Coordinates of C-alpha atoms (C1' of nucleotides) in Angstrom, one line a residue:
Chain A
X1 CA 162.0 -66.3 16.6
X2 CA 159.8 -67.3 13.6
X3 CA 159.0 -65.4 10.7
X4 CA 156.6 -62.8 11.2
X5 CA 154.1 -61.4 8.3
X6 CA 153.3 -58.9 10.8
X7 CA 157.6 -58.1 10.9
X8 CA 156.5 -54.2 9.3
X9 CA 154.3 -53.6 12.1
X10 CA 157.0 -53.7 14.7
X11 CA 155.9 -49.6 16.0
X12 CA 152.7 -51.3 17.0
X13 CA 154.2 -53.7 19.1
X14 CA 152.8 -53.3 23.5
X15 CA 153.9 -54.9 26.9
X16 CA 151.4 -56.9 27.3
X17 CA 151.2 -58.7 31.1
X18 CA 148.7 -60.7 33.5
X19 CA 147.2 -59.9 36.7
X20 CA 145.5 -62.8 39.1
X21 CA 143.6 -62.6 41.5
X22 CA 143.7 -65.4 44.0
X23 CA 140.7 -66.1 46.2
X24 CA 141.1 -69.1 48.9
X25 CA 138.7 -70.2 51.4
X26 CA 140.1 -70.6 55.3
X27 CA 138.0 -69.9 58.9
X28 CA 135.1 -69.0 57.5
X29 CA 136.7 -66.4 55.4
X30 CA 137.4 -65.6 51.6
X31 CA 140.3 -64.4 51.6
X32 CA 142.5 -62.9 48.6
X33 CA 146.3 -63.7 48.0
X34 CA 148.2 -60.3 47.7
X35 CA 152.2 -59.6 47.0
X36 CA 155.0 -57.1 47.7
X37 CA 156.2 -56.2 44.7
X38 CA 159.5 -57.5 43.0
X39 CA 160.3 -54.3 40.8
X40 CA 160.0 -50.8 40.4
X41 CA 157.6 -48.3 40.3
X42 CA 156.6 -49.1 43.9
X43 CA 158.3 -51.7 44.4
X44 CA 157.9 -53.4 47.9
X45 CA 153.6 -51.9 48.2
X46 CA 151.0 -54.2 48.0
X47 CA 150.2 -56.2 44.5
X48 CA 147.9 -58.7 43.0
X49 CA 150.6 -61.2 41.5
X50 CA 151.6 -60.9 38.0
X51 CA 154.2 -61.6 35.1
X52 CA 154.8 -61.0 31.4
X53 CA 153.3 -62.9 29.2
X54 CA 155.9 -64.5 27.0
X55 CA 156.3 -65.3 23.4
X56 CA 154.8 -68.3 22.3
X57 CA 152.5 -68.5 25.0
X58 CA 149.3 -67.9 25.7
X59 CA 147.7 -65.3 28.4
X60 CA 146.3 -67.9 30.3
X61 CA 149.0 -70.0 30.3
X62 CA 150.9 -67.0 31.1
X63 CA 148.8 -67.1 34.6
X64 CA 149.7 -71.1 34.7
X65 CA 153.1 -70.1 35.1
X66 CA 153.1 -67.6 37.2
X67 CA 150.5 -69.2 39.5
X68 CA 152.7 -72.8 39.4
X69 CA 155.7 -70.6 40.4
X70 CA 154.3 -69.7 42.9
X71 CA 152.2 -71.9 44.8
X72 CA 153.3 -75.4 43.3
X73 CA 149.8 -76.1 42.2
X74 CA 149.4 -77.8 38.7
X75 CA 145.4 -77.5 38.7
X76 CA 144.2 -74.1 39.5
X77 CA 140.6 -72.9 38.5
X78 CA 141.3 -69.7 36.1
X79 CA 138.8 -67.9 34.5
X80 CA 139.7 -64.5 32.4
X81 CA 138.2 -61.1 33.7
X82 CA 138.9 -58.2 31.6
X83 CA 141.8 -56.9 30.2
X84 CA 142.9 -53.2 31.6
X85 CA 145.1 -50.8 28.8
X86 CA 144.3 -46.8 30.1
X87 CA 147.9 -46.2 28.8
X88 CA 148.2 -43.9 32.2
X89 CA 147.4 -47.1 34.6
X90 CA 150.5 -47.8 35.2
X91 CA 153.6 -45.0 35.6
X92 CA 155.8 -47.4 35.4
X93 CA 155.3 -47.1 30.9
X94 CA 152.0 -48.0 28.5
X95 CA 151.0 -52.4 29.9
X96 CA 148.4 -53.9 28.9
X97 CA 146.7 -56.2 31.6
X98 CA 145.1 -59.3 31.1
X99 CA 143.3 -60.3 34.4
X100 CA 141.9 -63.8 35.7
X101 CA 140.9 -64.4 38.9
X102 CA 142.2 -68.3 40.7
X103 CA 140.6 -70.5 42.9
X104 CA 142.8 -72.3 45.3
X105 CA 142.0 -74.4 48.6
X106 CA 144.2 -72.6 50.6
X107 CA 145.8 -75.4 52.7
X108 CA 146.7 -76.9 49.5
X109 CA 150.0 -74.5 49.2
X110 CA 152.8 -74.8 50.1
X111 CA 153.3 -71.7 52.6
X112 CA 156.8 -71.6 52.4
X113 CA 156.8 -70.5 49.2
X114 CA 154.5 -67.8 49.7
X115 CA 156.7 -66.4 52.5
X116 CA 159.7 -66.4 50.4
X117 CA 157.5 -63.8 47.8
X118 CA 156.3 -61.7 50.9
X119 CA 153.1 -63.0 50.3
X120 CA 150.0 -62.9 52.6
X121 CA 146.7 -63.5 52.6
X122 CA 143.8 -61.0 53.8
X123 CA 139.9 -61.0 53.5
X124 CA 138.0 -58.8 51.6
X125 CA 138.0 -55.9 54.6
X126 CA 140.9 -56.1 55.5
X127 CA 142.2 -55.8 52.0
X128 CA 145.7 -52.8 51.8
X129 CA 145.3 -50.9 49.0
X130 CA 147.1 -52.0 46.2
X131 CA 149.3 -50.7 42.9
X132 CA 147.6 -49.0 40.2
X133 CA 143.9 -50.4 38.8
X134 CA 144.7 -53.5 41.4
X135 CA 141.6 -52.3 43.6
X136 CA 139.6 -52.1 40.5
X137 CA 140.8 -55.4 39.6
X138 CA 139.9 -56.9 42.5
X139 CA 136.5 -55.3 42.6
X140 CA 135.8 -56.3 39.1
X141 CA 136.9 -60.0 40.0
X142 CA 134.8 -60.6 42.5
X143 CA 131.9 -59.2 40.1
X144 CA 132.9 -62.2 38.1
X145 CA 132.7 -65.0 41.2
X146 CA 129.2 -63.5 42.1
X147 CA 127.8 -63.6 38.4
X148 CA 129.9 -67.4 38.4
X149 CA 127.9 -68.4 41.5
X150 CA 124.9 -67.6 40.5
X151 CA 125.2 -69.7 37.2
X152 CA 126.8 -72.4 39.6
X153 CA 127.3 -74.2 42.4
X154 CA 131.5 -72.8 43.2
X155 CA 133.4 -74.9 45.6
X156 CA 134.9 -77.4 43.6
X157 CA 137.9 -76.2 43.9
X158 CA 137.7 -73.9 47.3
X159 CA 136.2 -76.5 50.0
X160 CA 137.8 -79.7 50.4
X161 CA 136.9 -82.7 49.4
X162 CA 134.4 -83.3 51.5
X163 CA 131.8 -80.4 53.4
X164 CA 128.6 -79.5 55.0
X165 CA 126.0 -77.5 53.4
X166 CA 126.7 -74.9 56.4
X167 CA 130.3 -74.5 55.3
X168 CA 129.0 -74.1 51.6
X169 CA 126.3 -71.4 53.0
X170 CA 128.8 -69.7 54.4
X171 CA 131.4 -69.7 51.6
X172 CA 128.4 -68.2 49.5
X173 CA 127.3 -65.7 52.5
X174 CA 131.2 -64.4 51.7
X175 CA 131.1 -64.6 48.5
X176 CA 127.9 -62.2 48.4
X177 CA 128.6 -60.6 51.4
X178 CA 124.6 -61.3 52.7
X179 CA 123.3 -63.9 54.9
X180 CA 121.5 -66.4 52.9
X181 CA 118.7 -68.6 54.8
X182 CA 119.5 -71.6 56.0
X183 CA 116.7 -73.4 55.3
X184 CA 116.0 -72.2 51.8
X185 CA 119.6 -72.7 50.9
X186 CA 119.7 -76.1 51.5
X187 CA 116.5 -76.4 49.9
X188 CA 117.5 -74.5 46.3
X189 CA 121.2 -76.1 46.8
X190 CA 119.8 -79.9 47.0
X191 CA 116.7 -79.8 44.3
X192 CA 119.9 -78.6 42.0
X193 CA 121.5 -83.0 42.7
X194 CA 124.7 -81.3 42.6
X195 CA 125.9 -83.2 45.6
X196 CA 126.2 -85.9 47.0
X197 CA 125.6 -87.1 50.9
X198 CA 128.1 -88.9 52.2
X199 CA 127.2 -91.5 55.4
X200 CA 129.3 -89.3 57.9
X201 CA 128.6 -86.8 60.3
X202 CA 130.5 -84.0 60.8
X203 CA 130.1 -83.8 64.8
X204 CA 131.8 -80.5 66.0
X205 CA 129.3 -77.8 65.0
X206 CA 126.2 -79.5 66.8
X207 CA 125.1 -81.7 68.4
X208 CA 122.5 -83.5 66.3
X209 CA 125.3 -83.7 63.7
X210 CA 126.2 -82.1 59.9
X211 CA 126.4 -85.0 57.0
X212 CA 129.5 -84.3 55.3
X213 CA 128.6 -83.8 51.1
X214 CA 130.7 -83.6 48.2
X215 CA 130.1 -82.8 44.7
X216 CA 128.7 -85.2 41.8
X217 CA 131.4 -85.4 38.9
X218 CA 130.6 -82.3 36.6
X219 CA 127.7 -82.7 34.6
X220 CA 128.0 -81.1 30.9
X221 CA 125.6 -78.4 30.4
X222 CA 124.3 -79.0 34.0
X223 CA 123.3 -74.9 34.6
X224 CA 121.5 -73.0 31.5
X225 CA 120.3 -70.5 34.0
X226 CA 120.6 -68.2 36.9
X227 CA 119.7 -70.6 40.2
X228 CA 119.3 -67.4 42.4
X229 CA 116.8 -64.8 41.5
X230 CA 117.6 -62.4 43.7
X231 CA 121.0 -63.3 44.8
X232 CA 123.4 -60.8 43.2
Chain B
X1 CA 158.8 -41.2 23.0
X2 CA 158.5 -41.2 26.5
X3 CA 160.9 -42.9 28.4
X4 CA 159.3 -46.1 29.7
X5 CA 161.0 -48.0 33.4
X6 CA 160.1 -51.7 31.8
X7 CA 162.3 -50.5 28.6
X8 CA 164.6 -53.4 29.5
X9 CA 161.8 -55.9 28.9
X10 CA 161.6 -54.7 25.6
X11 CA 161.8 -58.8 24.3
X12 CA 159.2 -59.1 25.9
X13 CA 156.3 -56.4 24.1
X14 CA 154.0 -58.3 21.8
X15 CA 151.2 -57.6 18.6
X16 CA 148.2 -56.8 20.2
X17 CA 144.8 -55.7 18.6
X18 CA 141.8 -55.1 18.6
X19 CA 138.5 -57.1 17.0
X20 CA 135.2 -55.8 16.8
X21 CA 131.7 -58.1 16.4
X22 CA 129.3 -55.3 14.9
X23 CA 125.8 -55.6 15.5
X24 CA 122.7 -54.4 13.6
X25 CA 118.7 -54.8 13.5
X26 CA 117.0 -54.0 10.2
X27 CA 113.8 -55.9 8.8
X28 CA 113.5 -57.8 12.2
X29 CA 116.5 -59.2 12.0
X30 CA 119.7 -59.2 14.0
X31 CA 122.8 -58.5 11.6
X32 CA 126.2 -58.5 12.0
X33 CA 128.5 -56.6 9.8
X34 CA 131.6 -58.1 8.2
X35 CA 134.8 -57.3 6.0
X36 CA 136.9 -58.6 3.5
X37 CA 140.3 -58.5 5.2
X38 CA 142.9 -55.5 3.4
X39 CA 146.0 -57.6 4.3
X40 CA 147.7 -60.5 4.2
X41 CA 147.3 -63.3 5.4
X42 CA 144.0 -64.6 4.3
X43 CA 143.4 -61.5 2.2
X44 CA 140.2 -61.0 0.9
X45 CA 138.4 -63.2 3.0
X46 CA 135.3 -62.2 5.1
X47 CA 136.6 -61.4 8.5
X48 CA 135.8 -59.1 11.6
X49 CA 136.8 -55.2 11.8
X50 CA 140.0 -55.0 13.1
X51 CA 143.3 -53.1 13.9
X52 CA 146.5 -52.0 15.8
X53 CA 146.2 -51.0 19.0
X54 CA 148.2 -47.7 18.6
X55 CA 150.7 -46.6 21.5
X56 CA 149.1 -44.3 24.3
X57 CA 145.7 -45.4 23.7
X58 CA 143.5 -48.2 25.3
X59 CA 142.1 -51.2 23.2
X60 CA 138.8 -49.8 23.7
X61 CA 140.1 -46.0 22.4
X62 CA 141.4 -48.3 19.6
X63 CA 137.8 -50.0 18.6
X64 CA 135.7 -46.3 18.1
X65 CA 139.3 -45.2 16.3
X66 CA 138.2 -47.9 13.9
X67 CA 134.5 -48.3 13.8
X68 CA 134.5 -44.4 14.0
X69 CA 136.6 -44.8 10.8
X70 CA 134.4 -47.0 9.1
X71 CA 131.2 -45.9 10.0
X72 CA 131.5 -42.4 11.0
X73 CA 129.6 -42.7 14.0
X74 CA 131.2 -41.2 17.2
X75 CA 128.4 -42.6 20.1
X76 CA 129.1 -46.7 19.5
X77 CA 127.5 -48.3 22.2
X78 CA 130.7 -51.1 22.7
X79 CA 131.7 -53.9 25.4
X80 CA 134.7 -55.6 25.8
X81 CA 133.7 -59.4 26.0
X82 CA 137.8 -61.5 25.9
X83 CA 140.8 -61.5 24.6
X84 CA 142.2 -63.8 23.2
X85 CA 146.1 -64.8 23.2
X86 CA 146.8 -68.6 21.8
X87 CA 150.4 -68.2 20.0
X88 CA 148.5 -70.2 17.1
X89 CA 145.1 -68.2 16.4
X90 CA 146.8 -66.1 13.4
X91 CA 149.0 -67.9 11.1
X92 CA 150.5 -64.3 10.3
X93 CA 152.1 -64.4 13.5
X94 CA 151.3 -64.4 17.3
X95 CA 149.3 -61.8 18.0
X96 CA 146.9 -61.2 21.2
X97 CA 143.9 -59.6 20.6
X98 CA 140.8 -58.3 22.5
X99 CA 137.5 -58.5 21.7
X100 CA 134.9 -56.0 21.4
X101 CA 131.1 -56.4 20.7
X102 CA 129.6 -53.0 19.0
X103 CA 125.6 -52.0 19.1
X104 CA 124.9 -50.0 16.0
X105 CA 121.6 -48.5 14.4
X106 CA 121.7 -50.0 10.4
X107 CA 120.0 -47.1 9.0
X108 CA 122.8 -44.6 11.1
X109 CA 126.0 -46.0 9.6
X110 CA 127.3 -44.5 6.1
X111 CA 126.7 -46.9 3.7
X112 CA 128.8 -46.0 0.6
X113 CA 131.7 -45.6 3.6
X114 CA 130.9 -49.2 4.4
X115 CA 130.9 -50.4 0.8
X116 CA 134.3 -49.3 0.5
X117 CA 135.4 -51.5 3.1
X118 CA 133.8 -54.2 1.1
X119 CA 131.7 -54.8 4.4
X120 CA 128.7 -57.0 3.9
X121 CA 125.4 -57.4 6.9
X122 CA 125.0 -60.9 7.7
X123 CA 121.6 -62.7 9.7
X124 CA 122.9 -65.2 11.9
X125 CA 122.2 -68.2 9.8
X126 CA 123.9 -67.0 6.8
X127 CA 127.4 -66.3 8.3
X128 CA 130.2 -67.4 5.8
X129 CA 132.8 -68.6 7.4
X130 CA 135.7 -66.1 8.7
X131 CA 138.9 -66.2 9.2
X132 CA 141.6 -67.5 12.4
X133 CA 139.2 -68.1 15.2
X134 CA 136.5 -64.7 14.6
X135 CA 133.9 -66.9 14.1
X136 CA 134.6 -68.1 17.9
X137 CA 134.6 -64.9 18.5
X138 CA 131.0 -64.6 16.9
X139 CA 129.9 -66.8 19.2
X140 CA 131.5 -64.9 21.8
X141 CA 130.0 -62.1 21.5
X142 CA 126.0 -63.4 20.9
X143 CA 126.7 -64.9 24.5
X144 CA 127.4 -62.1 26.4
X145 CA 124.9 -60.0 24.3
X146 CA 122.3 -62.9 25.6
X147 CA 124.0 -62.2 28.8
X148 CA 123.9 -58.3 28.5
X149 CA 120.4 -58.6 27.0
X150 CA 119.3 -60.8 30.8
X151 CA 119.9 -58.4 32.9
X152 CA 118.6 -55.3 31.6
X153 CA 117.1 -54.2 28.3
X154 CA 118.7 -53.7 25.4
X155 CA 117.6 -51.5 22.2
X156 CA 118.7 -48.2 22.9
X157 CA 121.5 -49.1 20.5
X158 CA 119.7 -51.1 17.8
X159 CA 116.3 -49.6 18.1
X160 CA 115.3 -46.6 16.5
X161 CA 113.7 -43.9 18.7
X162 CA 110.2 -45.0 19.0
X163 CA 109.2 -48.2 18.5
X164 CA 106.9 -50.9 19.6
X165 CA 107.1 -53.7 22.2
X166 CA 106.3 -56.3 19.2
X167 CA 109.4 -54.6 17.7
X168 CA 111.5 -55.0 20.9
X169 CA 109.8 -58.3 21.5
X170 CA 111.2 -59.4 18.1
X171 CA 114.7 -58.2 18.7
X172 CA 114.9 -60.4 21.5
X173 CA 113.4 -63.6 19.4
X174 CA 116.5 -62.8 17.5
X175 CA 118.6 -62.3 20.0
X176 CA 118.1 -65.6 22.4
X177 CA 116.5 -67.4 18.9
X178 CA 113.3 -68.3 20.3
X179 CA 109.7 -67.0 20.5
X180 CA 109.0 -65.3 23.4
X181 CA 105.4 -65.5 24.4
X182 CA 103.9 -61.9 23.4
X183 CA 101.3 -61.6 26.4
X184 CA 104.5 -62.5 29.1
X185 CA 107.1 -60.2 26.9
X186 CA 104.6 -57.3 27.0
X187 CA 103.7 -57.8 30.5
X188 CA 107.8 -58.5 31.8
X189 CA 108.7 -55.7 30.6
X190 CA 106.2 -53.5 31.3
X191 CA 106.9 -54.2 34.8
X192 CA 110.4 -53.0 34.6
X193 CA 109.0 -49.7 34.1
X194 CA 112.0 -48.6 32.2
X195 CA 110.0 -47.5 28.9
X196 CA 107.7 -44.8 28.2
X197 CA 103.9 -45.0 26.4
X198 CA 103.6 -42.5 23.9
X199 CA 100.4 -41.5 22.8
X200 CA 101.9 -41.9 18.1
X201 CA 100.4 -46.0 17.3
X202 CA 102.2 -47.5 14.4
X203 CA 98.9 -48.9 12.5
X204 CA 101.1 -50.6 9.7
X205 CA 100.8 -53.8 11.5
X206 CA 97.2 -53.8 12.3
X207 CA 94.0 -52.7 12.3
X208 CA 93.8 -51.5 16.0
X209 CA 97.6 -50.1 15.5
X210 CA 101.0 -50.8 18.1
X211 CA 101.6 -47.6 20.7
X212 CA 104.9 -46.4 20.1
X213 CA 107.1 -46.4 23.0
X214 CA 110.5 -45.3 23.9
X215 CA 113.7 -45.8 26.3
X216 CA 112.8 -43.6 29.5
X217 CA 116.6 -42.0 30.5
X218 CA 119.0 -44.8 32.2
X219 CA 118.6 -45.1 35.9
X220 CA 121.9 -45.6 38.3
X221 CA 121.5 -49.1 39.0
X222 CA 118.7 -50.1 37.6
X223 CA 119.6 -53.8 37.0
X224 CA 120.7 -56.0 39.8
X225 CA 119.2 -59.5 39.0
X226 CA 118.7 -61.5 35.9
X227 CA 115.0 -60.6 34.3
X228 CA 114.8 -63.5 32.4
X229 CA 114.5 -66.6 34.7
X230 CA 114.6 -68.8 32.1
X231 CA 116.1 -66.8 28.8
X232 CA 119.2 -68.3 28.3
Chain C
dA1 C1' 77.5 -52.5 9.4
dA2 C1' 80.2 -57.0 8.9
dT3 C1' 84.7 -58.5 9.4
dA4 C1' 89.6 -59.0 9.8
dT5 C1' 93.8 -58.5 12.8
dA6 C1' 96.7 -57.6 15.6
dA7 C1' 97.4 -54.8 19.9
dA8 C1' 96.5 -55.4 24.8
dA9 C1' 94.4 -57.2 29.0
dG10 C1' 93.1 -60.6 31.5
dT11 C1' 93.1 -65.3 33.9
dA12 C1' 94.4 -69.5 35.8
dT13 C1' 97.4 -72.6 37.0
dT14 C1' 102.2 -74.5 38.1
dA15 C1' 106.6 -73.0 40.1
dT16 C1' 109.5 -70.9 42.7
dT17 C1' 110.8 -67.3 46.5
dT18 C1' 110.6 -65.9 51.4
dA19 C1' 110.2 -65.5 56.1
dC20 C1' 109.3 -68.6 58.6
dT21 C1' 108.1 -73.1 62.9
dT22 C1' 108.7 -77.2 63.8
dT23 C1' 111.4 -81.8 64.3
dT24 C1' 114.8 -83.9 65.2
dA25 C1' 120.0 -86.8 66.4
dA26 C1' 122.8 -86.7 69.8
dA27 C1' 125.8 -84.8 73.6
dG28 C1' 126.7 -83.3 78.1
dC29 C1' 125.0 -83.5 81.5
dA30 C1' 122.2 -84.4 86.5
Chain D
dT1 C1' 118.2 -92.6 83.2
dG2 C1' 115.8 -89.5 81.5
dC3 C1' 116.7 -84.1 81.0
dT4 C1' 119.0 -80.3 78.8
dT5 C1' 120.5 -78.1 74.8
dT6 C1' 122.6 -77.3 70.2
dA7 C1' 122.6 -76.9 65.0
dA8 C1' 120.7 -79.9 62.2
dA9 C1' 117.2 -81.5 59.0
dA10 C1' 112.9 -81.2 58.0
dG11 C1' 108.2 -79.0 57.3
dT12 C1' 104.7 -74.9 55.7
dA13 C1' 102.0 -71.3 54.0
dA14 C1' 102.2 -66.6 52.1
dA15 C1' 103.3 -64.0 48.7
dT16 C1' 105.9 -63.2 44.2
dA17 C1' 106.8 -64.8 39.3
dA18 C1' 106.4 -67.7 35.1
dT19 C1' 103.6 -69.7 31.8
dA20 C1' 100.1 -71.3 29.4
dC21 C1' 96.5 -69.6 27.3
dT22 C1' 91.6 -66.4 26.0
dT23 C1' 89.0 -62.4 26.1
dT24 C1' 88.5 -58.0 24.9
dT25 C1' 89.1 -54.3 22.0
dA26 C1' 90.1 -50.2 18.1
dT27 C1' 90.9 -49.2 13.7
dA28 C1' 91.5 -50.4 8.5
dT29 C1' 89.2 -52.6 5.0
dT30 C1' 85.5 -54.9 2.6

DNA sequence: AATATAAAAGTATTATTTACTTTTAAAGCA
DNA sequence: TGCTTTAAAAGTAAATAATACTTTTATATT
């Protein structure tokens, strides 16, 4: 252990954890990965993925560590959401938790790993009651995901390499829980010039077929303004 | 000390602090309150207001406690910004800090209290280098203040009871570091119907005089959409 | 009474959003 | 072969909002 000038304040040390709201997209549905809690209190109940923040580790590193242990994935999109610190929030003791949300492609994960952990994907509507304040954390993560999605076109981490505009629109329908107008959505998205049209078409959804698109490489400072004035 | 089911994880306990970016508005300038640090390391250097998070206290309570000790104010607007946790961020030891920004009326504070703490108001341009990552915290707080100001009309906590539209516009000019068009700003603000015009005029700035306005009581769910499409 | 000032109101142009309708490409039949 | 069906893709017209201005107004000062 390295010397620490704050050792005189040992009294003030606190339990700090991270909790991850894991979003995925599959079968035209935005889904959320939840776990059966492995330790007391509330052992066996549904919970977000969490873990202690180790010494000499940032909270983001801690979140990546627990996510990697679980999914085997290395390059996961993470955004910090909020820190919850009500001393009563966890009946097991006063724990400060830093919340992140993660976006992952569902087909990428090693599903056998997930089963070992008693994990399960739920749609937003089917989500069961979670332990402690975790349902509030989910709400907060969803708010933040919506905010982000209204400033940039999200999907790089949720959709496969190539996808149709209809599929992207469906993702946005799911995130905002509303129906975007197909024509207007297409017009708006294409006007942003962040997608590149491929020559290949997806013929499974219509007779005419829908062009596949992929994301152009990310530009610096691409999105400074809200994209949709009234999406939220 | 109450019993704690997590006692077996004592090893994992961490130092947790709060840091406050304190915004005020005075003489047509957005200002920031900074302090001469009272403890080692970097004792005497400019720093944000901070403090340890005590047991049985939320981070927001901790922020209110240090702000109240300093200013005597009870009802301070606070918004949580971000949690910084790089183990190397504080050379004195690995400390996780939860950042808040506060909005206060400069004339309200007991300035003698401030002097005891070696505090000083700086404009954004004049802000000196701060310790550790505190300049980054300031940037982050400013970003968050801008985001909030683009979703609701801020000023309840920064302006006096009654104020002119010009004064509110000047505050927005300061926050976004740009010049809003006087006519268009007025039109936009009044269309939101959050201000109430008083009969009294401020005659100090023009021959015609400018009506004073005050905020109407806050409505629930008033602002769901960005107010200014391109303010950021 | 004339002048000067910034407030307040007004206006015209352009851009964006919204709610639609029409056309199109290709598959699957008759 | 050519008719039908489908959702994609393109197009359109009206309403709303943003922007860059100009004009009018109320009142203290000269």
